[in-house]
Amino acid sequence: MRPRITGTGSAVPEKVLTNFDLEKMVDTTDEWIVTRTGIRERRIAAEGEYTSTFAIAAAERALAAAGVKAEEIDMIVVGTLTPDFPFPATACIVQQALKATNAFCFDLSAACSGFIYALSTAQKFIVSGQVKKALVIGAEVLSRIVDWNDRNTCLLFGDGAGAVVLEAQEGESGILSTHMHSDGNYWEILYQKGAGSRNPASHKNVDEGLVYLTMQGNEVFKLAVRSMGEVAMEALEANGLTAADVNLFIPHQANQRIVDSVGKRLGITGDRVFVNLDRYGNTSAASIPIALDEAVRAGRLKEGDLLLLDAFGGGLTWGSALVRW
């Protein structure tokens, strides 16, 4: 029995924030943003919309695509760094909305690698025989932890969610392997300073901007390119395959220069790389499942194709998954 992706879904806010909108907010230009990031617009949650809002909608679409009822789901895991609340888990809120009464639920925090980590976790539960059907979600509302006066970060991020249904099935199709790594020596180059036990919520911490994420962009870029390249090769080598065998490569949608650099390292370029960051920006744990859903619905994957997923995020964390479609 192998975990197979039988349905995908995604959901993003209706509100679009373009680079030209940002020109009115911070000292930047559309040309500067596009040249350095490849991003042209991003989606921003409206008042009354939360991480669970998009997680639920994406999950409903994935279940419909898979032809699976919510009560058939044994497990719900949500990869997110922007949960609705510190607790309970956003996955429990998703469970309530879906009426997935037979599932056990939890959130997983691995920043932009969150979906890969969640996918790998669900894979292990299915392989062990404890779970037959799992709902794996990556969801974020990063606009709530971005300082909209900081042009180094506010240009990059957007909101949304993607989801997949995993089912235990016989055959050659499914997740071939997943690979995960972390290096806590670099935790300070990408993190949110406030709102945790070290700097709990207070007027002072809000006034000092500690509730917003902070990033050392140059360091993140270098480490992302190296780590994503290495972990992608690890997945291929573990299965006796090469980059030439990959039909579609979906990397974390952080920055076009990172995507291009990783693709060049692997020898996977052009129409074998799926990119949608120009429309959504960096949606962290949601970026890969949103891109996967769009690729599936656009007919970019057919049965037997080899799909490579690759992510990097704060922690530092990074991971890959190799899937036979």
GROMACS .gro file of C-alpha atoms in nm:
model
  325
    1MET     CA    1   0.000   0.000   0.000
    2ARG     CA    2   0.130   0.344  -0.092
    3PRO     CA    3  -0.005   0.691  -0.007
    4ARG     CA    4  -0.150   0.838  -0.325
    5ILE     CA    5  -0.272   1.194  -0.386
    6THR     CA    6  -0.628   1.144  -0.508
    7GLY     CA    7  -0.756   1.501  -0.487
    8THR     CA    8  -0.623   1.856  -0.471
    9GLY     CA    9  -0.781   2.190  -0.384
   10SER     CA   10  -0.684   2.549  -0.318
   11ALA     CA   11  -0.837   2.877  -0.205
   12VAL     CA   12  -0.709   3.234  -0.202
   13PRO     CA   13  -0.860   3.568  -0.098
   14GLU     CA   14  -1.044   3.775  -0.354
   15LYS     CA   15  -0.851   4.090  -0.265
   16VAL     CA   16  -0.554   4.149  -0.497
   17LEU     CA   17  -0.264   4.372  -0.392
   18THR     CA   18  -0.051   4.467  -0.692
   19ASN     CA   19   0.297   4.610  -0.705
   20PHE     CA   20   0.143   4.938  -0.817
   21ASP     CA   21  -0.067   4.940  -0.500
   22LEU     CA   22   0.252   4.890  -0.299
   23GLU     CA   23   0.415   5.186  -0.475
   24LYS     CA   24   0.164   5.402  -0.285
   25MET     CA   25   0.249   5.238   0.049
   26VAL     CA   26   0.629   5.206   0.060
   27ASP     CA   27   0.933   5.332  -0.129
   28THR     CA   28   0.941   5.083  -0.415
   29THR     CA   29   0.843   5.035  -0.780
   30ASP     CA   30   0.682   4.760  -0.983
   31GLU     CA   31   1.001   4.724  -1.187
   32TRP     CA   32   1.216   4.686  -0.874
   33ILE     CA   33   0.990   4.417  -0.727
   34VAL     CA   34   0.954   4.219  -1.050
   35THR     CA   35   1.328   4.232  -1.124
   36ARG     CA   36   1.427   4.107  -0.778
   37THR     CA   37   1.145   3.869  -0.696
   38GLY     CA   38   0.930   3.795  -1.000
   39ILE     CA   39   0.620   3.888  -0.800
   40ARG     CA   40   0.358   4.110  -0.963
   41GLU     CA   41   0.068   4.074  -0.719
   42ARG     CA   42  -0.043   3.884  -0.412
   43ARG     CA   43  -0.375   3.796  -0.243
   44ILE     CA   44  -0.459   3.952   0.094
   45ALA     CA   45  -0.719   3.827   0.341
   46ALA     CA   46  -1.006   4.063   0.414
   47GLU     CA   47  -1.142   4.144   0.757
   48GLY     CA   48  -1.322   3.838   0.887
   49GLU     CA   49  -1.107   3.596   0.686
   50TYR     CA   50  -0.858   3.374   0.868
   51THR     CA   51  -0.619   3.089   0.800
   52SER     CA   52  -0.902   2.843   0.865
   53THR     CA   53  -1.122   3.025   0.610
   54PHE     CA   54  -0.894   2.923   0.326
   55ALA     CA   55  -0.792   2.588   0.476
   56ILE     CA   56  -1.158   2.482   0.491
   57ALA     CA   57  -1.233   2.595   0.134
   58ALA     CA   58  -0.922   2.423  -0.004
   59ALA     CA   59  -1.005   2.106   0.188
   60GLU     CA   60  -1.361   2.099   0.054
   61ARG     CA   61  -1.232   2.125  -0.302
   62ALA     CA   62  -0.974   1.852  -0.245
   63LEU     CA   63  -1.236   1.619  -0.098
   64ALA     CA   64  -1.469   1.686  -0.391
   65ALA     CA   65  -1.189   1.616  -0.640
   66ALA     CA   66  -1.106   1.290  -0.464
   67GLY     CA   67  -1.469   1.186  -0.431
   68VAL     CA   68  -1.413   1.132  -0.060
   69LYS     CA   69  -1.657   1.222   0.218
   70ALA     CA   70  -1.532   1.415   0.518
   71GLU     CA   71  -1.634   1.140   0.759
   72GLU     CA   72  -1.401   0.900   0.572
   73ILE     CA   73  -1.096   1.106   0.668
   74ASP     CA   74  -0.886   0.954   0.949
   75MET     CA   75  -0.637   1.238   0.993
   76ILE     CA   76  -0.616   1.613   0.930
   77VAL     CA   77  -0.281   1.791   0.951
   78VAL     CA   78  -0.237   2.161   0.877
   79GLY     CA   79   0.107   2.304   0.804
   80THR     CA   80   0.101   2.670   0.908
   81LEU     CA   81   0.296   2.939   1.089
   82THR     CA   82  -0.011   3.165   1.110
   83PRO     CA   83  -0.278   2.956   1.286
   84ASP     CA   84  -0.609   3.113   1.384
   85PHE     CA   85  -0.504   3.087   1.749
   86PRO     CA   86  -0.198   2.963   1.942
   87PHE     CA   87  -0.437   2.687   2.038
   88PRO     CA   88  -0.649   2.497   1.957
   89ALA     CA   89  -0.500   2.369   1.634
   90THR     CA   90  -0.646   2.519   1.319
   91ALA     CA   91  -0.688   2.159   1.204
   92CYS     CA   92  -0.956   2.116   1.470
   93ILE     CA   93  -1.143   2.418   1.336
   94VAL     CA   94  -1.121   2.264   0.988
   95GLN     CA   95  -1.253   1.936   1.128
   96GLN     CA   96  -1.553   2.109   1.283
   97ALA     CA   97  -1.640   2.289   0.959
   98LEU     CA   98  -1.607   1.976   0.746
   99LYS     CA   99  -1.780   1.752   1.001
  100ALA     CA  100  -1.486   1.513   0.969
  101THR     CA  101  -1.584   1.348   1.295
  102ASN     CA  102  -1.358   1.043   1.262
  103ALA     CA  103  -1.031   1.231   1.212
  104PHE     CA  104  -0.760   1.312   1.463
  105CYS     CA  105  -0.621   1.659   1.400
  106PHE     CA  106  -0.313   1.868   1.463
  107ASP     CA  107  -0.110   2.159   1.325
  108LEU     CA  108   0.254   2.139   1.223
  109SER     CA  109   0.496   2.431   1.225
  110ALA     CA  110   0.786   2.421   0.981
  111ALA     CA  111   0.737   2.762   0.816
  112CYS     CA  112   0.760   2.745   0.435
  113SER     CA  113   0.847   2.375   0.452
  114GLY     CA  114   0.525   2.308   0.643
  115PHE     CA  115   0.340   2.133   0.363
  116ILE     CA  116   0.627   1.894   0.286
  117TYR     CA  117   0.662   1.815   0.657
  118ALA     CA  118   0.286   1.760   0.687
  119LEU     CA  119   0.280   1.543   0.374
  120SER     CA  120   0.566   1.332   0.505
  121THR     CA  121   0.394   1.293   0.843
  122ALA     CA  122   0.071   1.175   0.683
  123GLN     CA  123   0.267   0.942   0.457
  124LYS     CA  124   0.420   0.770   0.761
  125PHE     CA  125   0.080   0.722   0.926
  126ILE     CA  126  -0.056   0.563   0.609
  127VAL     CA  127   0.246   0.337   0.560
  128SER     CA  128   0.214   0.224   0.924
  129GLY     CA  129  -0.145   0.118   0.857
  130GLN     CA  130  -0.291   0.348   1.122
  131VAL     CA  131  -0.450   0.579   0.864
  132LYS     CA  132  -0.621   0.500   0.535
  133LYS     CA  133  -0.726   0.849   0.426
  134ALA     CA  134  -0.563   1.176   0.528
  135LEU     CA  135  -0.625   1.543   0.457
  136VAL     CA  136  -0.303   1.744   0.430
  137ILE     CA  137  -0.328   2.122   0.419
  138GLY     CA  138  -0.086   2.412   0.389
  139ALA     CA  139  -0.251   2.741   0.489
  140GLU     CA  140  -0.134   3.091   0.577
  141VAL     CA  141  -0.249   3.446   0.638
  142LEU     CA  142   0.093   3.608   0.638
  143SER     CA  143  -0.049   3.955   0.582
  144ARG     CA  144  -0.130   3.964   0.956
  145ILE     CA  145   0.235   3.928   1.062
  146VAL     CA  146   0.394   4.149   0.796
  147ASP     CA  147   0.505   4.505   0.871
  148TRP     CA  148   0.350   4.700   0.585
  149ASN     CA  149   0.606   4.976   0.636
  150ASP     CA  150   0.899   4.738   0.579
  151ARG     CA  151   0.964   4.711   0.208
  152ASN     CA  152   1.216   4.430   0.264
  153THR     CA  153   0.936   4.192   0.363
  154CYS     CA  154   0.592   4.332   0.280
  155LEU     CA  155   0.656   4.294  -0.094
  156LEU     CA  156   0.704   3.921  -0.069
  157PHE     CA  157   0.414   3.759   0.109
  158GLY     CA  158   0.053   3.665   0.040
  159ASP     CA  159  -0.233   3.459   0.181
  160GLY     CA  160  -0.410   3.138   0.082
  161ALA     CA  161  -0.429   2.762   0.127
  162GLY     CA  162  -0.386   2.438  -0.062
  163ALA     CA  163  -0.489   2.085   0.030
  164VAL     CA  164  -0.452   1.726  -0.085
  165VAL     CA  165  -0.631   1.404   0.000
  166LEU     CA  166  -0.398   1.111   0.057
  167GLU     CA  167  -0.532   0.756   0.031
  168ALA     CA  168  -0.370   0.419   0.084
  169GLN     CA  169  -0.380   0.242  -0.251
  170GLU     CA  170  -0.205  -0.044  -0.425
  171GLY     CA  171   0.001   0.015  -0.737
  172GLU     CA  172   0.304   0.206  -0.859
  173SER     CA  173   0.152   0.555  -0.820
  174GLY     CA  174   0.187   0.757  -0.501
  175ILE     CA  175   0.451   0.912  -0.277
  176LEU     CA  176   0.781   0.738  -0.345
  177SER     CA  177   0.973   0.908  -0.066
  178THR     CA  178   1.000   1.225   0.144
  179HIS     CA  179   1.311   1.385   0.288
  180MET     CA  180   1.333   1.645   0.564
  181HIS     CA  181   1.614   1.843   0.730
  182SER     CA  182   1.656   2.124   0.982
  183ASP     CA  183   1.938   2.345   1.109
  184GLY     CA  184   1.851   2.546   1.420
  185ASN     CA  185   2.182   2.733   1.402
  186TYR     CA  186   2.014   2.969   1.157
  187TRP     CA  187   1.681   3.027   1.332
  188GLU     CA  188   1.747   3.401   1.372
  189ILE     CA  189   1.769   3.478   1.000
  190LEU     CA  190   1.394   3.425   0.948
  191TYR     CA  191   1.148   3.441   1.236
  192GLN     CA  192   0.870   3.628   1.415
  193LYS     CA  193   1.010   3.793   1.726
  194GLY     CA  194   0.694   3.850   1.923
  195ALA     CA  195   0.370   3.684   2.035
  196GLY     CA  196   0.539   3.375   2.184
  197SER     CA  197   0.652   3.295   2.538
  198ARG     CA  198   0.981   3.482   2.491
  199ASN     CA  199   0.814   3.808   2.391
  200PRO     CA  200   0.448   3.765   2.485
  201ALA     CA  201   0.180   3.994   2.347
  202SER     CA  202   0.196   4.342   2.499
  203HIS     CA  203   0.151   4.704   2.397
  204LYS     CA  204   0.529   4.747   2.413
  205ASN     CA  205   0.599   4.456   2.179
  206VAL     CA  206   0.337   4.577   1.933
  207ASP     CA  207   0.476   4.932   1.943
  208GLU     CA  208   0.828   4.800   1.884
  209GLY     CA  209   0.717   4.586   1.591
  210LEU     CA  210   0.811   4.256   1.753
  211VAL     CA  211   0.487   4.098   1.630
  212TYR     CA  212   0.612   4.111   1.271
  213LEU     CA  213   0.833   3.865   1.090
  214THR     CA  214   1.195   3.958   1.023
  215MET     CA  215   1.426   3.821   0.758
  216GLN     CA  216   1.789   3.845   0.649
  217GLY     CA  217   1.717   3.816   0.280
  218ASN     CA  218   2.066   3.758   0.142
  219GLU     CA  219   2.141   3.477   0.387
  220VAL     CA  220   1.804   3.314   0.324
  221PHE     CA  221   1.863   3.325  -0.053
  222LYS     CA  222   2.202   3.152  -0.038
  223LEU     CA  223   2.091   2.882   0.204
  224ALA     CA  224   1.766   2.821   0.017
  225VAL     CA  225   1.936   2.760  -0.317
  226ARG     CA  226   2.191   2.522  -0.170
  227SER     CA  227   1.954   2.331   0.057
  228MET     CA  228   1.672   2.295  -0.197
  229GLY     CA  229   1.916   2.169  -0.458
  230GLU     CA  230   2.067   1.914  -0.221
  231VAL     CA  231   1.740   1.777  -0.084
  232ALA     CA  232   1.590   1.746  -0.432
  233MET     CA  233   1.890   1.540  -0.542
  234GLU     CA  234   1.856   1.333  -0.226
  235ALA     CA  235   1.500   1.236  -0.326
  236LEU     CA  236   1.604   1.144  -0.680
  237GLU     CA  237   1.906   0.941  -0.572
  238ALA     CA  238   1.704   0.756  -0.307
  239ASN     CA  239   1.482   0.624  -0.586
  240GLY     CA  240   1.752   0.558  -0.845
  241LEU     CA  241   1.630   0.842  -1.065
  242THR     CA  242   1.778   1.156  -1.217
  243ALA     CA  243   1.652   1.507  -1.289
  244ALA     CA  244   1.596   1.399  -1.649
  245ASP     CA  245   1.320   1.166  -1.525
  246VAL     CA  246   1.121   1.451  -1.365
  247ASN     CA  247   0.813   1.556  -1.561
  248LEU     CA  248   0.715   1.843  -1.332
  249PHE     CA  249   0.908   2.029  -1.063
  250ILE     CA  250   0.712   2.238  -0.811
  251PRO     CA  251   0.946   2.432  -0.581
  252HIS     CA  252   0.842   2.656  -0.295
  253GLN     CA  253   0.721   2.979  -0.455
  254ALA     CA  254   0.939   3.230  -0.269
  255ASN     CA  255   1.137   3.421  -0.527
  256GLN     CA  256   1.185   3.373  -0.901
  257ARG     CA  257   1.562   3.400  -0.866
  258ILE     CA  258   1.563   3.116  -0.612
  259VAL     CA  259   1.341   2.904  -0.839
  260ASP     CA  260   1.567   2.971  -1.138
  261SER     CA  261   1.886   2.901  -0.944
  262VAL     CA  262   1.758   2.573  -0.800
  263GLY     CA  263   1.623   2.463  -1.137
  264LYS     CA  264   1.957   2.538  -1.302
  265ARG     CA  265   2.143   2.340  -1.037
  266LEU     CA  266   1.919   2.041  -1.095
  267GLY     CA  267   1.905   2.076  -1.472
  268ILE     CA  268   1.526   2.121  -1.462
  269THR     CA  269   1.421   2.438  -1.641
  270GLY     CA  270   1.157   2.579  -1.873
  271ASP     CA  271   0.822   2.409  -1.903
  272ARG     CA  272   0.911   2.139  -1.647
  273VAL     CA  273   0.905   2.398  -1.365
  274PHE     CA  274   0.566   2.518  -1.241
  275VAL     CA  275   0.562   2.880  -1.121
  276ASN     CA  276   0.272   3.093  -1.000
  277LEU     CA  277   0.451   3.323  -0.755
  278ASP     CA  278   0.399   3.615  -0.991
  279ARG     CA  279   0.028   3.604  -0.894
  280TYR     CA  280   0.043   3.499  -0.531
  281GLY     CA  281   0.384   3.590  -0.388
  282ASN     CA  282   0.527   3.375  -0.110
  283THR     CA  283   0.240   3.200   0.069
  284SER     CA  284   0.476   2.993   0.286
  285ALA     CA  285   0.332   2.647   0.366
  286ALA     CA  286   0.047   2.711   0.121
  287SER     CA  287   0.266   2.775  -0.182
  288ILE     CA  288   0.335   2.418  -0.297
  289PRO     CA  289  -0.021   2.284  -0.254
  290ILE     CA  290  -0.170   2.590  -0.427
  291ALA     CA  291   0.072   2.541  -0.717
  292LEU     CA  292   0.004   2.167  -0.725
  293ASP     CA  293  -0.371   2.222  -0.743
  294GLU     CA  294  -0.330   2.471  -1.027
  295ALA     CA  295  -0.098   2.232  -1.212
  296VAL     CA  296  -0.344   1.943  -1.176
  297ARG     CA  297  -0.641   2.148  -1.292
  298ALA     CA  298  -0.438   2.281  -1.586
  299GLY     CA  299  -0.366   1.926  -1.701
  300ARG     CA  300   0.007   1.948  -1.632
  301LEU     CA  301   0.021   1.600  -1.477
  302LYS     CA  302  -0.084   1.267  -1.627
  303GLU     CA  303  -0.077   0.919  -1.480
  304GLY     CA  304   0.277   0.787  -1.448
  305ASP     CA  305   0.443   1.130  -1.445
  306LEU     CA  306   0.719   1.195  -1.193
  307LEU     CA  307   0.652   1.497  -0.970
  308LEU     CA  308   0.921   1.659  -0.753
  309LEU     CA  309   0.824   1.891  -0.467
  310ASP     CA  310   1.090   2.101  -0.292
  311ALA     CA  311   1.071   2.356  -0.007
  312PHE     CA  312   1.279   2.568   0.228
  313GLY     CA  313   1.173   2.779   0.526
  314GLY     CA  314   1.247   2.931   0.863
  315GLY     CA  315   1.391   2.711   1.133
  316LEU     CA  316   1.580   2.652   0.918
  317THR     CA  317   1.385   2.370   0.757
  318TRP     CA  318   1.389   2.214   0.414
  319GLY     CA  319   1.245   1.908   0.248
  320SER     CA  320   1.145   1.730  -0.070
  321ALA     CA  321   0.893   1.473  -0.188
  322LEU     CA  322   0.902   1.255  -0.496
  323VAL     CA  323   0.564   1.144  -0.628
  324ARG     CA  324   0.463   0.906  -0.907
  325TRP     CA  325   0.136   1.053  -1.034
   0.00000   0.00000   0.00000
